[in-house]
Short mmCIF file of C-alpha atoms and ligand atoms in Angstrom, two decimals:
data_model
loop_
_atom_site.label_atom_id
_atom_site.label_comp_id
_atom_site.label_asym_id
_atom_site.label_seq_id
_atom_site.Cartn_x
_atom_site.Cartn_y
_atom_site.Cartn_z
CA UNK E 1 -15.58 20.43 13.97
CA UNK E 2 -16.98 16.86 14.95
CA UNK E 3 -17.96 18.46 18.54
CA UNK E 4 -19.42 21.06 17.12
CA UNK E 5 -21.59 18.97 14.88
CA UNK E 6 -22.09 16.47 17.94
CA UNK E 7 -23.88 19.53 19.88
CA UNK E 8 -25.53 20.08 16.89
CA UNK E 9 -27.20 17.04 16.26
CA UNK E 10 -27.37 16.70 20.33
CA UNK E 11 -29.08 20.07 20.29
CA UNK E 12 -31.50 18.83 17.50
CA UNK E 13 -32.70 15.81 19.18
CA UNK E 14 -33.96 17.49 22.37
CA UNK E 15 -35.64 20.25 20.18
CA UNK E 16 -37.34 16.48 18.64
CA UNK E 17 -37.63 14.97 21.76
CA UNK E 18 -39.56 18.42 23.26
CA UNK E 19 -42.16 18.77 20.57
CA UNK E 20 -42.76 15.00 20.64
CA UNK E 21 -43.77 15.95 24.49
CA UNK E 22 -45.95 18.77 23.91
CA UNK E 23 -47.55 17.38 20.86
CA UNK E 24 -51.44 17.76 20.91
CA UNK E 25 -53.22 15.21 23.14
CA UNK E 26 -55.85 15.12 20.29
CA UNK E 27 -52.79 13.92 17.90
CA UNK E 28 -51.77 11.29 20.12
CA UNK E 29 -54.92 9.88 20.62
CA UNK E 30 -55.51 10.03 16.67
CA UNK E 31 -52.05 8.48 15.53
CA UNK E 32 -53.12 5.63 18.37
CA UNK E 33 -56.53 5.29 17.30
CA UNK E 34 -54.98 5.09 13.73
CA UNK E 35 -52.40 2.52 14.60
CA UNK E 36 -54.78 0.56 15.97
CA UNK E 37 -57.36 0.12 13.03
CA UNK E 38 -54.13 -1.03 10.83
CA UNK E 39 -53.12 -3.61 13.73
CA UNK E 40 -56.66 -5.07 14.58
CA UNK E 41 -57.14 -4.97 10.22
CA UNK E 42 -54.14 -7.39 10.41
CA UNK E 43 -55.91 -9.27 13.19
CA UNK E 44 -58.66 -9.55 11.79
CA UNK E 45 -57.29 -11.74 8.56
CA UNK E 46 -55.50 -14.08 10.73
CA UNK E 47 -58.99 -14.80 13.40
CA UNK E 48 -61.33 -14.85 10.29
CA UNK E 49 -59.63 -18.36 9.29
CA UNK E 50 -60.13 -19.67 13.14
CA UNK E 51 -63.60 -20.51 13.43
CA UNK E 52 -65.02 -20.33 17.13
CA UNK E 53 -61.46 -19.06 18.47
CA UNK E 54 -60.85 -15.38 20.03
CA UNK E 55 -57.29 -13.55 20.32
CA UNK E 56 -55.84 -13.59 23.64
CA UNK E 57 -51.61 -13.15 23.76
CA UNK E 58 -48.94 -14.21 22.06
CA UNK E 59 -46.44 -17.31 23.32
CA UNK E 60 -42.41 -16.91 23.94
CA UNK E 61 -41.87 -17.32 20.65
CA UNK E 62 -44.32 -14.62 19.28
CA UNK E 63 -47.05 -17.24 17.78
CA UNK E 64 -50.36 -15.65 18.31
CA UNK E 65 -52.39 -17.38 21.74
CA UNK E 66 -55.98 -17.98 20.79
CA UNK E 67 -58.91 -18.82 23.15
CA UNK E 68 -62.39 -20.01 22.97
CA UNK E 69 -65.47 -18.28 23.86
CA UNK E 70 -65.66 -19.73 27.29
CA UNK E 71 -62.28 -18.05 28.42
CA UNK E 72 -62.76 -14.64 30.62
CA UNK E 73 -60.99 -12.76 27.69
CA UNK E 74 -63.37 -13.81 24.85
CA UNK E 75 -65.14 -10.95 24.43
CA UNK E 76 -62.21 -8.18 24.25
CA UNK E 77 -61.67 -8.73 20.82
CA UNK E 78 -65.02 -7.92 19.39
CA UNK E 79 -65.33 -4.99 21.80
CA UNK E 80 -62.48 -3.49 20.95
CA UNK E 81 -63.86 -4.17 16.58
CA UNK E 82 -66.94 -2.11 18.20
CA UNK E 83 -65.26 0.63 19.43
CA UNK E 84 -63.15 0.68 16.21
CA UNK E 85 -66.45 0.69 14.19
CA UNK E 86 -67.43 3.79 16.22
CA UNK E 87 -64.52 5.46 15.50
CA UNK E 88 -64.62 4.86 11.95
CA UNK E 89 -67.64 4.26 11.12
CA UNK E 90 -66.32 1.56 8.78
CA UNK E 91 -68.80 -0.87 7.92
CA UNK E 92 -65.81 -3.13 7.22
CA UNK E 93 -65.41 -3.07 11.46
CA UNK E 94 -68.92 -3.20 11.54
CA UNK E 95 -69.37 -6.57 9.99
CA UNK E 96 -66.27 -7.80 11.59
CA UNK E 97 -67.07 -6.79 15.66
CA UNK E 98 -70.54 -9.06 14.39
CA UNK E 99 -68.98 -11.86 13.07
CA UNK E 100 -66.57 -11.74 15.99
CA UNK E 101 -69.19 -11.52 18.74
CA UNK E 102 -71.34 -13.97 17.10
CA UNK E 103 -68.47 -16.41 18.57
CA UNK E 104 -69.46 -15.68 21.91
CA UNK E 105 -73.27 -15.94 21.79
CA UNK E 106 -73.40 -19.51 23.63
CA UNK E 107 -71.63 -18.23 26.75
CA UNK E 108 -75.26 -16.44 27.70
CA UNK E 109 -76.00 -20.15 29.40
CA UNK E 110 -72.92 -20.80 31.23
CA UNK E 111 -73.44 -20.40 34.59
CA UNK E 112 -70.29 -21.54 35.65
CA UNK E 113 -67.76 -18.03 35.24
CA UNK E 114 -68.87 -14.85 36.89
CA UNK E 115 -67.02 -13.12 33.77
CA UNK E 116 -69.74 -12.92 31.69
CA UNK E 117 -70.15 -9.29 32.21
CA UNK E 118 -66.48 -8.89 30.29
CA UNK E 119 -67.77 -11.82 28.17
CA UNK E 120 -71.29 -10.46 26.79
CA UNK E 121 -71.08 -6.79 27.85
CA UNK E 122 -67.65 -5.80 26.23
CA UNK E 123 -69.08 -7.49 23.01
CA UNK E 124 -73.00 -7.66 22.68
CA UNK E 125 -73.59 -4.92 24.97
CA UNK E 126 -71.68 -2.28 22.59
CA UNK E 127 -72.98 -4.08 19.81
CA UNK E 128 -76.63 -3.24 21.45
CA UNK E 129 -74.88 0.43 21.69
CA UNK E 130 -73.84 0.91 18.49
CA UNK E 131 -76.16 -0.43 15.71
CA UNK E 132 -79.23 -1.00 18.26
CA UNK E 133 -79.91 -4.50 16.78
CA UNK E 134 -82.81 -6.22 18.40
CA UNK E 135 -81.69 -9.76 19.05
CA UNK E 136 -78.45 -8.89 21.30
CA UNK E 137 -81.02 -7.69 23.99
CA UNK E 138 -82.48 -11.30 24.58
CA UNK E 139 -78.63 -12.74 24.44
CA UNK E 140 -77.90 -10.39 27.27
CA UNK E 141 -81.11 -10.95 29.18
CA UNK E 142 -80.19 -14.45 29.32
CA UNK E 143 -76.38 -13.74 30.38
CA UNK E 144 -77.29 -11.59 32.69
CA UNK E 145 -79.87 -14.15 34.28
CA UNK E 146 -76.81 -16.95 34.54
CA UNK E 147 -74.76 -14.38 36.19
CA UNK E 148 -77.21 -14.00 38.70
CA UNK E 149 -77.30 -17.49 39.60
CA UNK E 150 -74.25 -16.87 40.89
CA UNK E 151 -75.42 -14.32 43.78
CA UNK E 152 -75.10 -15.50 47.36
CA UNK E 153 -77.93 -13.53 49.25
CA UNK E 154 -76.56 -14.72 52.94
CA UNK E 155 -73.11 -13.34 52.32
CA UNK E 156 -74.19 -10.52 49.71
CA UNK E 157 -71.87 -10.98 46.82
CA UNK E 158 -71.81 -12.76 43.55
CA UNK E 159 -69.32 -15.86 43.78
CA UNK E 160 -66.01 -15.41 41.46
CA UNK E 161 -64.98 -18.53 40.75
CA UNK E 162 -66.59 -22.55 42.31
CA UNK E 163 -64.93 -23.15 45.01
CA UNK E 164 -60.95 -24.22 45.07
CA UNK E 165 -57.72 -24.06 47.07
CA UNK E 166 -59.89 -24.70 50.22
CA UNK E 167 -61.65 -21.28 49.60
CA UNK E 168 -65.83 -21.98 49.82
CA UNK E 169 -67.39 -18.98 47.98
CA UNK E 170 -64.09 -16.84 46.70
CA UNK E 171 -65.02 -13.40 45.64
CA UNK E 172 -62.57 -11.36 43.91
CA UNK E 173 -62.01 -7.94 43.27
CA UNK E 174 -62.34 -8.34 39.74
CA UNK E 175 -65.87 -9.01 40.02
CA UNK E 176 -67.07 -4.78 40.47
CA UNK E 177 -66.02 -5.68 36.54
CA UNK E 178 -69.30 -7.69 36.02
CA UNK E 179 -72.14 -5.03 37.54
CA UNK E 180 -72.05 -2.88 34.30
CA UNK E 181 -73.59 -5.71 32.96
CA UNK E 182 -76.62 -6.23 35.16
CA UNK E 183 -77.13 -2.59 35.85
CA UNK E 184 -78.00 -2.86 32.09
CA UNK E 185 -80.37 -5.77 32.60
CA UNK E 186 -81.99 -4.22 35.71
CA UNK E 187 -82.41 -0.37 33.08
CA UNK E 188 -83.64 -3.16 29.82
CA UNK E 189 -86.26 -5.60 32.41
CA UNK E 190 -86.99 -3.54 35.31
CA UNK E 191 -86.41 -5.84 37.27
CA UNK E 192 -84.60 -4.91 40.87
CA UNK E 193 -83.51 -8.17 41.68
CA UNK E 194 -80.67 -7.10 39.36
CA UNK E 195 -80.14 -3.83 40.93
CA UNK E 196 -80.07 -5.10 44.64
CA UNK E 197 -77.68 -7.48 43.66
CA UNK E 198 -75.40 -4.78 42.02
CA UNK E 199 -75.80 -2.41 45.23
CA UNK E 200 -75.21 -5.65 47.78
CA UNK E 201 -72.12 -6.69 45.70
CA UNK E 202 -70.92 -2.96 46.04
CA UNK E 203 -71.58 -2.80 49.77
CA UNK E 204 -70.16 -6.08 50.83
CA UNK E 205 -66.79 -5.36 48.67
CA UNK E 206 -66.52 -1.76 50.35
CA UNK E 207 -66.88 -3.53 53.67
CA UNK E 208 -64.67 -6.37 53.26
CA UNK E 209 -62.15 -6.05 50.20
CA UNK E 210 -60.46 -2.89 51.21
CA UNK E 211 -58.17 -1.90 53.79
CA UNK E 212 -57.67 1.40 55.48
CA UNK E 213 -55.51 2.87 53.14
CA UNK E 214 -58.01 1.84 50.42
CA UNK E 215 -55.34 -0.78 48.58
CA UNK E 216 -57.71 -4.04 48.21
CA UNK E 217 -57.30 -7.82 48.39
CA UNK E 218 -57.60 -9.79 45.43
CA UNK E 219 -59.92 -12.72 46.93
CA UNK E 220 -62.18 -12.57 49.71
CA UNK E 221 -63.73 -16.05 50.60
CA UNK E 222 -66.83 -16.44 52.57
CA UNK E 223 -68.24 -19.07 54.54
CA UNK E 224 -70.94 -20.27 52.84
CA UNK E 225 -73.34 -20.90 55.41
CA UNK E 226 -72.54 -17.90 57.93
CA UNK E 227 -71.77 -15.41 54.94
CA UNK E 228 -69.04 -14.28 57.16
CA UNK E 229 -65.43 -13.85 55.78
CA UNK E 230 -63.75 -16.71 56.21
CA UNK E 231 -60.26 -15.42 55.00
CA UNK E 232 -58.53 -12.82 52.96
CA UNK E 233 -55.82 -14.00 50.41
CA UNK E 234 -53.97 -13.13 47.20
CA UNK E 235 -53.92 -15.25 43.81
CA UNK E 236 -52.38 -12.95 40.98
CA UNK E 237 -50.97 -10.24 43.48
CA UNK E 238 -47.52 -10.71 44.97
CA UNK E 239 -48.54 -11.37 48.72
CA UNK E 240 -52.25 -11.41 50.83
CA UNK E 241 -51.21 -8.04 52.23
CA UNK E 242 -50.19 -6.53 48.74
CA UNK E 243 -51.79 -4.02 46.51
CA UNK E 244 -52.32 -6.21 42.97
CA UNK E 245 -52.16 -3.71 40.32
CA UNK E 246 -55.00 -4.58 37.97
CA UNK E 247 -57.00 -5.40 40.90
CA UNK E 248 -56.47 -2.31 41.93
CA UNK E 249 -57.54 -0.75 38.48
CA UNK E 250 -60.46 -3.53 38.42
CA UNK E 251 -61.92 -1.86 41.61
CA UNK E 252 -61.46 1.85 40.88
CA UNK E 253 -63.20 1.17 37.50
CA UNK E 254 -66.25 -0.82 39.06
CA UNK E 255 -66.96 1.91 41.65
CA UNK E 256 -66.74 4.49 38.79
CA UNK E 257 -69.60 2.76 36.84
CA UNK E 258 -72.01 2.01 40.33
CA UNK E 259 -72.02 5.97 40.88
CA UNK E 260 -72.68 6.57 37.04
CA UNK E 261 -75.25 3.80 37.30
CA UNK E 262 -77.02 4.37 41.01
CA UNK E 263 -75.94 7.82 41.36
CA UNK E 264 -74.64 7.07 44.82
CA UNK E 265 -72.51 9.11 46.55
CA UNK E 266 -70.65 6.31 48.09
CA UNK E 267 -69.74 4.47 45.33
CA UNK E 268 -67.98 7.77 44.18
CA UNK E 269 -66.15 8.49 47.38
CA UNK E 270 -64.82 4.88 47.02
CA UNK E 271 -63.78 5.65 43.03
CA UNK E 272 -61.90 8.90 44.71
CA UNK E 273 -60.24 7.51 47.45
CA UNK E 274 -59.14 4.49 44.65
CA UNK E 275 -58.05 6.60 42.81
CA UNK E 276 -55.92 8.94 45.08
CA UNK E 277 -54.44 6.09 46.35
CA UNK E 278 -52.98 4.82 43.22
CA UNK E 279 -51.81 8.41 41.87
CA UNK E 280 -50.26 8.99 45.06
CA UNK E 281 -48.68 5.87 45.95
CA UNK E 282 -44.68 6.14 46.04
CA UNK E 283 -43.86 2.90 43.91
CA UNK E 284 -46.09 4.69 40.81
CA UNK E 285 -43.48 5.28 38.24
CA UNK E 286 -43.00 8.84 36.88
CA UNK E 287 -44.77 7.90 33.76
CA UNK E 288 -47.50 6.33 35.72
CA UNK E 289 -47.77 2.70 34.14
CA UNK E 290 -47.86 0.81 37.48
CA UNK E 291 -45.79 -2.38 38.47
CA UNK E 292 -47.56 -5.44 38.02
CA UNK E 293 -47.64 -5.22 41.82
CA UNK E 294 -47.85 -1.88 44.45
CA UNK E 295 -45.62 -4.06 46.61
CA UNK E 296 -43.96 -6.21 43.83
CA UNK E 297 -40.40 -7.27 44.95
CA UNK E 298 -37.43 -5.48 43.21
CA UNK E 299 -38.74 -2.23 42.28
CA UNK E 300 -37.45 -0.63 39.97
CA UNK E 301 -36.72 -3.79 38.32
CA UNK E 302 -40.38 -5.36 38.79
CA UNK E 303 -42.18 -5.79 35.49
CA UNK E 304 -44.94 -3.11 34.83
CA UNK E 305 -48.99 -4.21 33.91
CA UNK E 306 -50.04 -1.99 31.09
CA UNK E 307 -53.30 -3.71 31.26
CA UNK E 308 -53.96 -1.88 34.76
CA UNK E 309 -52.40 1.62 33.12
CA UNK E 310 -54.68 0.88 30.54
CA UNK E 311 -57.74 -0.03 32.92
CA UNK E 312 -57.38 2.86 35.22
CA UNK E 313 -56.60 5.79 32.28
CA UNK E 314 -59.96 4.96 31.25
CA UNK E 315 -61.85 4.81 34.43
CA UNK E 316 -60.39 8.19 35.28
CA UNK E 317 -61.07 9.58 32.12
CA UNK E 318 -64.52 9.04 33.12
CA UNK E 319 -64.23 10.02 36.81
CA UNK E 320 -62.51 13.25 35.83
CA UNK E 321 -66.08 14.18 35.09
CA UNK E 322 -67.97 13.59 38.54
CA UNK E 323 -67.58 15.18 41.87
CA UNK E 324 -65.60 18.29 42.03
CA UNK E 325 -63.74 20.34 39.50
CA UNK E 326 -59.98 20.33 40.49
CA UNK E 327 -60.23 16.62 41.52
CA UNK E 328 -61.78 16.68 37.83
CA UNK E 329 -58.83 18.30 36.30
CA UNK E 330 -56.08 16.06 38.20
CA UNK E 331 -57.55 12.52 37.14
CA UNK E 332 -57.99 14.47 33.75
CA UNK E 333 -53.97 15.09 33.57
CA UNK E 334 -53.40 11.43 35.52
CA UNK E 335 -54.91 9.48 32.65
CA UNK E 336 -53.48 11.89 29.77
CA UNK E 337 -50.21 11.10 30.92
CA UNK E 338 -51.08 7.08 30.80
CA UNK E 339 -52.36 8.07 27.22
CA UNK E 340 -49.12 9.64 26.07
CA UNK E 341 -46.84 7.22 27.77
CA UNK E 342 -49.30 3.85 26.50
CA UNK E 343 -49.08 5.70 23.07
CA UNK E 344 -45.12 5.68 23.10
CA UNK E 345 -42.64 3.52 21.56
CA UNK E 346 -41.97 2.35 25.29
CA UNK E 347 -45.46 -0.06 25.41
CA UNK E 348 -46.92 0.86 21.83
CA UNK E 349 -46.29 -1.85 19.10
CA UNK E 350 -44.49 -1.59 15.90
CA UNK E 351 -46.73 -2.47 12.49
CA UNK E 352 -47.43 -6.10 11.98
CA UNK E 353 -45.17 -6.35 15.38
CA UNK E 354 -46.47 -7.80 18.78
CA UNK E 355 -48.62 -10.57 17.41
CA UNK E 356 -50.42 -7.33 15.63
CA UNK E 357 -51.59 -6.98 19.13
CA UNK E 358 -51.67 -3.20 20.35
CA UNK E 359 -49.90 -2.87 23.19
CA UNK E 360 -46.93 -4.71 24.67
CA UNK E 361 -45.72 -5.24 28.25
CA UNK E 362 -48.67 -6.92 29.99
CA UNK E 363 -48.59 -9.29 33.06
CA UNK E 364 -51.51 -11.60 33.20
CA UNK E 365 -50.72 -13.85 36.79
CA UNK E 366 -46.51 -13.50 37.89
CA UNK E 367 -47.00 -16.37 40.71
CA UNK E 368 -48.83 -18.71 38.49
CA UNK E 369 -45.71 -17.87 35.74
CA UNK E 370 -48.34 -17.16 33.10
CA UNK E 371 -48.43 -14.50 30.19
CA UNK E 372 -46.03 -12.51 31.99
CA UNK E 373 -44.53 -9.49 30.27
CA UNK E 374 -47.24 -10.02 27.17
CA UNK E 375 -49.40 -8.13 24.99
CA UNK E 376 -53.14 -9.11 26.12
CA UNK E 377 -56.55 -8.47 24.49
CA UNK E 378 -57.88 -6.49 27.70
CA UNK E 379 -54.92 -3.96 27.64
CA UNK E 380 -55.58 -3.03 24.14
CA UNK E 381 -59.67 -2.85 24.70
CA UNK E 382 -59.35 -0.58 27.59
CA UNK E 383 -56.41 1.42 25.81
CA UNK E 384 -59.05 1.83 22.94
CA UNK E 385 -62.13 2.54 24.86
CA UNK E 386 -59.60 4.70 27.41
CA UNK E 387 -58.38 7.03 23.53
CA UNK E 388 -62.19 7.36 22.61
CA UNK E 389 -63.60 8.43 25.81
CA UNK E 390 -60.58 11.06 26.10
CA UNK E 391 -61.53 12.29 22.30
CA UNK E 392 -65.14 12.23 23.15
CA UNK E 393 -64.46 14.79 26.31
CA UNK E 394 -62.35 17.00 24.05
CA UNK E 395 -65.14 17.34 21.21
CA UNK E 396 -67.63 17.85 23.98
CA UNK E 397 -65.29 21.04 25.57
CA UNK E 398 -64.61 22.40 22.48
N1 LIG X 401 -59.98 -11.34 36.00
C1 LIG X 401 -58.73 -11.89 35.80
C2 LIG X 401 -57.60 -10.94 35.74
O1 LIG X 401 -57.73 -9.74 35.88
O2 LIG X 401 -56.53 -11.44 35.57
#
């Protein structure tokens, strides 16, 4: 009798487990978009007391990590209110992604970061998006102008971060993250300086960040007076020679947005060949949440990034559109799998859980022992932006 009614229940719980797998794609990404209203409503309450502070991760012993405006994450938070908002169209998120990127607006003068495209575009620019007000456009004129600064015309790329560790002008993958940005100010001013800057940036990354197999480095540092490479190194990733995960995801998502923007054909053959590289690599795990590292030491073992699941689902959700059909349909599946598995109980947060952050599992730098195996605000924007773009292509098939 108590076998029979162990099959039973055994039997029962893979009929579960099977219609949990083939549930709509349209439910998952409904429940997640739901989820994450309630969790960012309970965020909300706790940042509205911390004047000038943004949400960033949560410390070993759960407390909630805060930043100020002029860390790279700042504007993540108020992005992800906006694309909330759009979902909803709550004016409760509304007000909120406003008062949120309000906290941001002095950044548009620092000329010291080249992160102001994930600074000012994540948050003013779909701000500018979604309600059209008037005064975000001179904020972002004015970011956009610092940024440029920053462009080295001799060696043909923005510089990442002053210069350190002996590296003179470091220039990291990262940085395809910041173009969005000033392809908007070059479409808003006319003026090309912006768009030669976004197409030299491109060209001199393609040339000198990637390797055959089209893996990248993390930093490339240039001489500052020949422009020439003057060495090619790691900081985040596990080795010079590896294939850092979010850098990875940073890349394939830059050359994604240079095609949409330029309408180049090369900046699409680089998002393809990106991208094939990652979905066919042998150390992506079956449910396609990548190590923190391609070439991360003890894999299995190795702690995954869902930042650069998150990252890439979203840029692929996006290339699935461009170039040809059946490469279409196979990023299509590629990031619908990242959806389902992000969605799951594996990285997905519990109510009120997680620092009422989103999504867990994160690894912001292994080698420099910080925020590893984390929820961080960039997993759960691109997570968010990664759900609406899916739902967007569905209501546009239907
Ligand atoms: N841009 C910094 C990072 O991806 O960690």
């Amino acid at each position: 009798m108590k076998n029979r009614l162990f099959s039973l229940l055994l039997f029962f719980l893979f009929i579960f487990y099977s219609c949990e797998r083939q549930k709509p794609i349209e439910k998952v990404i409904d429940e997640s978009l739901s989820f994450s209203t309630k969790q960012y409503e309970l965020m909300l309450e706790v940042m509205k007391e911390k004047s000038d502070l943004l949400p960033r991760t949560i410390d070993t012993t759960g407390a909630l990590v805060t930043s100020r405006s002029n860390w790279w994450t700042s504007g993540f938070f108020p992005g992800s209110l906006w694309y909330l908002y759009e979902y909803t169209h709550d004016e409760k998120f509304r007000d909120a992604a406003k008062l949120m990127t309000a906290r941001i607006e002095k950044e548009k003068n620092n000329t010291g970061t080249h992160d102001l495209g994930f600074m000012l575009y994540c948050s003013f620019g779909n701000g500018l998006r979604l309600t059209g007000e008037e005064s975000y456009n001179d904020v972002m004129l004015t970011g956009a102008r610092s940024l440029s600064t920053r462009y080295r015309p001799n060696i043909g790329c923005i510089q990442s971060w002053n210069s350190r560790k002996g590296w003179q002008c470091p220039v990291i993958i990262d940085n395809m993250m910041n173009l969005e940005f000033l392809m908007w100010a070059f479409n808003k001013s006319g003026d090309s300086t912006f768009y030669n800057i976004c197409v030299n940036h491109s060209d001199t990354t393609i040339r000198n960040h990637f390797r055959p197999d089209f893996s990248s480095y993390h930093v490339v540092s240039y001489d500052t007076i020949t422009g020439k490479v003057e060495i090619k190194q790691t900081h985040q990733g596990a080795a010079d020679e590896s294939a850092w995960s979010r850098g990875q995801s940073w890349g394939l998502y830059g050359y994604v947005v240079m095609f949409r923007e330029t309408g180049l054909a090369r900046y699409l053959d680089q998002a393809v060949h990106i991208a094939d590289f990652l979905i066919n690599h042998p150390n992506m795990p079956e449910d396609m949440i990548p190590y923190w590292d391609f070439d991360a030491p003890g894999i299995p073992e190795a702690k995954r990034d869902v930042s650069a699941g998150a990252i890439m689902a979203s840029a692929l959700t996006e290339l699935s559109s461009y170039g040809d059909s059946v490469a279409g349909t196979k990023y299509l599946q590629v990031a619908e799998k990242q959806l389902r598995s992000l969605a799951s109980p594996a990285y997905r947060a519990k109510s009120g859980e997680n620092g009422n952050f989103i999504l867990m599992h994160s690894v912001g730098s292994i080698p420099g022992n910080s925020e590893v195996d984390v929820p961080l605000t960039y997993a759960d924007y691109y997570f968010i932006e990664a759900l609406i773009r899916y739902r967007k292509l569905l209501d546009k098939n239907q």
